[in-house]
CSV table of C-alpha atoms in Angstrom, one decimal:
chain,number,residue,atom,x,y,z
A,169,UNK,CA,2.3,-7.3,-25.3
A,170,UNK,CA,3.1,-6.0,-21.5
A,171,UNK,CA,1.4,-8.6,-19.6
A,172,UNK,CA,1.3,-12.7,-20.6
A,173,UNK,CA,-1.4,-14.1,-21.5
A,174,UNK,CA,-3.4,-15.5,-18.3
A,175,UNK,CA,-1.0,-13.7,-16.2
A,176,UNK,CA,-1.1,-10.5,-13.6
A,177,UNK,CA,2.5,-9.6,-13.6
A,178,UNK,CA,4.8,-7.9,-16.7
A,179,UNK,CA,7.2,-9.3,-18.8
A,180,UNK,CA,10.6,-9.7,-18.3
A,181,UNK,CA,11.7,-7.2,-21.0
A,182,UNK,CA,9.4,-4.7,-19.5
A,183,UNK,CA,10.8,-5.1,-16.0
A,184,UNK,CA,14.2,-5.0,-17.3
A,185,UNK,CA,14.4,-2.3,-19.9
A,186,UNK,CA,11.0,0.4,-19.6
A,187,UNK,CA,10.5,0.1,-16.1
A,188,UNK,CA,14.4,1.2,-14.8
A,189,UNK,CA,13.7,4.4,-16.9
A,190,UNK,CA,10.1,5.2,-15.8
A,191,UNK,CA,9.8,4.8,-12.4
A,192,UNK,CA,11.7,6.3,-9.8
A,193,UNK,CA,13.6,5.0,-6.4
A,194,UNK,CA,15.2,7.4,-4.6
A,195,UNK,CA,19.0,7.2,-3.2
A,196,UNK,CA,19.7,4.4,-1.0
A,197,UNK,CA,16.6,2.8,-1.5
A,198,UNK,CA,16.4,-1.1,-1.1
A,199,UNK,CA,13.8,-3.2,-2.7
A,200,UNK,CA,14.4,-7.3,-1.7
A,201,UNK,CA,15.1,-10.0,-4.1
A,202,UNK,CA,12.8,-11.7,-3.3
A,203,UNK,CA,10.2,-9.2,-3.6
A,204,UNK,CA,7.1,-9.8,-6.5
A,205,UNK,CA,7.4,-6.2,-8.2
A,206,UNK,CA,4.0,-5.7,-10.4
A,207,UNK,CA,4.9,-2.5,-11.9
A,208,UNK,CA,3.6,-1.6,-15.3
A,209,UNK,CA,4.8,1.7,-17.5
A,210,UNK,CA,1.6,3.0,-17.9
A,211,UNK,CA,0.9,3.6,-14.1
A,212,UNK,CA,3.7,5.1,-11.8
A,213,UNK,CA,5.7,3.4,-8.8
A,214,UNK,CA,7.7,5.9,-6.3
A,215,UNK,CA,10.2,4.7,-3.7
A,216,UNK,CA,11.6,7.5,-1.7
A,217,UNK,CA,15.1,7.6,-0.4
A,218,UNK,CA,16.3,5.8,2.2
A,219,UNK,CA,12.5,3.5,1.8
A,220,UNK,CA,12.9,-0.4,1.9
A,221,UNK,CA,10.5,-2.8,0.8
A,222,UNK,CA,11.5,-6.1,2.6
A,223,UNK,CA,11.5,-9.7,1.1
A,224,UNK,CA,7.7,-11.6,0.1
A,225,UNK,CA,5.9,-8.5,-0.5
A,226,UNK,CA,4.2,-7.7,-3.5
A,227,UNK,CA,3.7,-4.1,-5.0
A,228,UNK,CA,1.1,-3.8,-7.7
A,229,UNK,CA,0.3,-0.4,-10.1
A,230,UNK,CA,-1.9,-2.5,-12.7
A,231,UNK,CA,-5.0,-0.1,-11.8
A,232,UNK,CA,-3.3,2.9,-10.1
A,233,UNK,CA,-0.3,4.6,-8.9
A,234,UNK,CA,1.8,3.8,-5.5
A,235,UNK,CA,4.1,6.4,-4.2
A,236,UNK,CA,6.1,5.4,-1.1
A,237,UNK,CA,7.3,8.0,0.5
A,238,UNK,CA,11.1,8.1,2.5
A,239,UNK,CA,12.2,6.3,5.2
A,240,UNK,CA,9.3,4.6,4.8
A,241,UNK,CA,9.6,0.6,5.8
A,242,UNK,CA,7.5,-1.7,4.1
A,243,UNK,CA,7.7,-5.1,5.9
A,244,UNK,CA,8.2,-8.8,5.4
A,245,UNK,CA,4.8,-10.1,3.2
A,246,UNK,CA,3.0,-6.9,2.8
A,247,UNK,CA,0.6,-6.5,-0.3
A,248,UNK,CA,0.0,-3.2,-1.7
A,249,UNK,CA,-2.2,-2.6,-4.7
A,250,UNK,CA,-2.6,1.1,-6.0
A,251,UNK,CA,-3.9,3.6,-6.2
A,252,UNK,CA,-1.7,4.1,-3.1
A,253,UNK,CA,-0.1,7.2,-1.6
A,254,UNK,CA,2.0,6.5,1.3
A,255,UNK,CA,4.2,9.2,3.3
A,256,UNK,CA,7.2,9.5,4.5
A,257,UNK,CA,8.6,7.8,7.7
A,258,UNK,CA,5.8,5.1,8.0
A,259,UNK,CA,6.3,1.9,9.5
A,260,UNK,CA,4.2,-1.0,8.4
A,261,UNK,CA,4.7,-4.0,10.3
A,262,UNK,CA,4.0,-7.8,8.6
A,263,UNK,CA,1.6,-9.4,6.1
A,264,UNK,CA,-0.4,-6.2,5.9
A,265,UNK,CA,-2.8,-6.0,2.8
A,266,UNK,CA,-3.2,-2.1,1.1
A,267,UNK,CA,-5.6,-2.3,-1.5
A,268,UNK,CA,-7.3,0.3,-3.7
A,269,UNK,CA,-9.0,-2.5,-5.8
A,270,UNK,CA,-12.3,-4.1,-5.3
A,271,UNK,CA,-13.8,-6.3,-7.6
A,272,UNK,CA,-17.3,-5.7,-8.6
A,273,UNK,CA,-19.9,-8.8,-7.7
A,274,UNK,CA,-23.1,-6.8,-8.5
A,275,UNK,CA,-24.3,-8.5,-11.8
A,276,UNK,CA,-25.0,-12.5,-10.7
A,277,UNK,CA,-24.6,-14.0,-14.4
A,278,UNK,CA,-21.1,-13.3,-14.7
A,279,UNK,CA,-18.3,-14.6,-11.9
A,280,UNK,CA,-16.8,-11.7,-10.0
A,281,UNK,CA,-13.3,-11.8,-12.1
A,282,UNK,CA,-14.5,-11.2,-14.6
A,283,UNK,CA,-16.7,-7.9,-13.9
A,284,UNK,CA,-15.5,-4.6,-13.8
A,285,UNK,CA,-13.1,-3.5,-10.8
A,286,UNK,CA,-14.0,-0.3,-8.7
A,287,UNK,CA,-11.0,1.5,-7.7
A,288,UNK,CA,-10.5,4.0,-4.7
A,289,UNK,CA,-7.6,6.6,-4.0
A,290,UNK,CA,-5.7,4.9,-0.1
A,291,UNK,CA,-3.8,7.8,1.0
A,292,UNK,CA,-1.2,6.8,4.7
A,293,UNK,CA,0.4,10.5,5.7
A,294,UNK,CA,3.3,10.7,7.2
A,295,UNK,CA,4.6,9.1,10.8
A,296,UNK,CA,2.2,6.2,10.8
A,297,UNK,CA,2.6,2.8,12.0
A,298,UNK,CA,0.9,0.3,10.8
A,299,UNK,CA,0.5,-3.3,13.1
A,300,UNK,CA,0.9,-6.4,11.7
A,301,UNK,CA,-1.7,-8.5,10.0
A,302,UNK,CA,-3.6,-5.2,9.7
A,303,UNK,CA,-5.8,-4.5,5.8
A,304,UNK,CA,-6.6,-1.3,4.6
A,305,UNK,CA,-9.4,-0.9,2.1
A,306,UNK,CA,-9.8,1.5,-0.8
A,307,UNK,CA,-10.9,4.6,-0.1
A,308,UNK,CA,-9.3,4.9,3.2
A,309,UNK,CA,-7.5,7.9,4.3
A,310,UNK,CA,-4.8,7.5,7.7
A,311,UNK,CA,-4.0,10.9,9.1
A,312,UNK,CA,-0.5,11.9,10.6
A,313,UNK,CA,0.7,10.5,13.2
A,314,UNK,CA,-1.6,7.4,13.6
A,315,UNK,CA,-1.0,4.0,14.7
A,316,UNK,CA,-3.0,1.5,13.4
A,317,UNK,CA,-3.2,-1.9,15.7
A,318,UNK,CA,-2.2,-5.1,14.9
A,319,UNK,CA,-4.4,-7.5,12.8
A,320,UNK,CA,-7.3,-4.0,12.4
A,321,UNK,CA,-9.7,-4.0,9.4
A,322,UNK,CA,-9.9,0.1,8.4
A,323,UNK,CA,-12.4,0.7,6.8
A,324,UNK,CA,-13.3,4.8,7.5
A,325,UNK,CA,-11.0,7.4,7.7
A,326,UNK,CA,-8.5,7.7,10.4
A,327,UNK,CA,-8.0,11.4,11.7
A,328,UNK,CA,-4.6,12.5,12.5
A,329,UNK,CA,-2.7,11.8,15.9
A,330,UNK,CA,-5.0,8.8,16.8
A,331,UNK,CA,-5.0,5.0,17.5
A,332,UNK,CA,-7.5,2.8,15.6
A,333,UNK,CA,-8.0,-1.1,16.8
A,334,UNK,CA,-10.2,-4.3,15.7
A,335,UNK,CA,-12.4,-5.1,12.7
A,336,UNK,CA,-13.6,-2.6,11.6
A,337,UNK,CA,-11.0,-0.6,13.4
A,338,UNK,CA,-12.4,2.0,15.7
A,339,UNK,CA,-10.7,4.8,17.0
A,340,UNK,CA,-9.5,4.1,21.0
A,341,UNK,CA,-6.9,7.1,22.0
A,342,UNK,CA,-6.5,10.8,20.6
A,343,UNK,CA,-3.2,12.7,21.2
A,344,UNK,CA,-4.4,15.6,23.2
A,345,UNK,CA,-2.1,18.5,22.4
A,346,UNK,CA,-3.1,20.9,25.6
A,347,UNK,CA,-1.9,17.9,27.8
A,348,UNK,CA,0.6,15.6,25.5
A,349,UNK,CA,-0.9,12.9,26.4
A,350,UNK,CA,-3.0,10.3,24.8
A,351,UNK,CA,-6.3,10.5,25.8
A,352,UNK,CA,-9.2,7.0,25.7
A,353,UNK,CA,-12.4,7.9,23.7
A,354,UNK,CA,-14.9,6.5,25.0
């Protein structure tokens, strides 16, 4: 009754008269028009004040939560697919893919669509900045204060105060708090 049939994305009445009173966006919080919002009662969808989720991006609760924090920016094209936490005064850049979702592939008789998705908790803290073109697969954890480089696959956790690059992203610079500096790692 929520969904169509042969269809990922809820119906019109839902969008227009359960999800206004379910979810919440804080004050001055902009979502696009032309934004694909596939938020469903049953799971929740935070925006915090002040957050923007620009135009061609797609937000997704069907198998888990996503909380945007404020002053967060969500850019032009991104994909994000719960379970999803994000914090507050991130920065993602273009056609960046968040996803929390994996479908399973294990049993050969029976396509991967239609088997049994595995679902892992993303959680971005505060003050990151995420490149363009970048993915971030479920299970993932981005500490405060990292920047993530354009067009990286993470696929471990990033620590806090550190810069991750390429596929799989590996960590290339650590603030150094003695020195306030960043520092290579070799």
């Amino acid at each position: 009754m929520l969904i169509p049939k042969n269809d990922h994305k809820p119906r019109l009445w839902v969008r227009i008269f359960l999800n206004p009173f379910k979810h919440k966006r804080g004050k001055k919080s902009i979502v696009r028009w032309k934004t694909r919002m596939d938020v469903f009662p049953f799971n929740n969808f935070q925006l915090g004040a002040k957050s923007i989720i620009e135009d061609f991006s797609t937000i997704n609760n069907g198998v888990g939560d996503v909380i945007i924090g404020s002053n967060t920016i969500i850019g032009l094209g991104n994909v994000i697919i719960g379970p999803v936490s994000i914090g507050n005064n991130v920065m993602f850049a273009q056609n960046i893919v968040v996803s929390g979702l994996n479908h399973g592939y294990e049993d050969v008789n029976i396509p991967p669509a239609f088997q049994k998705v595995n679902v892992k908790q993303i959680t971005i803290a505060d003050d990151v900045w995420i490149g363009a073109n970048s993915v971030i697969t479920a299970g993932v954890t981005i500490g405060k204060h990292s920047v993530i480089g354009g067009g990286s696959v993470v696929t471990k956790d990033v620590p806090p105060y550190c810069i991750a690059v390429g596929n799989p992203a590996k960590i290339v610079k650590k603030y150094n708090a003695e020195t306030l500096t960043w520092d290579k790692v070799l």
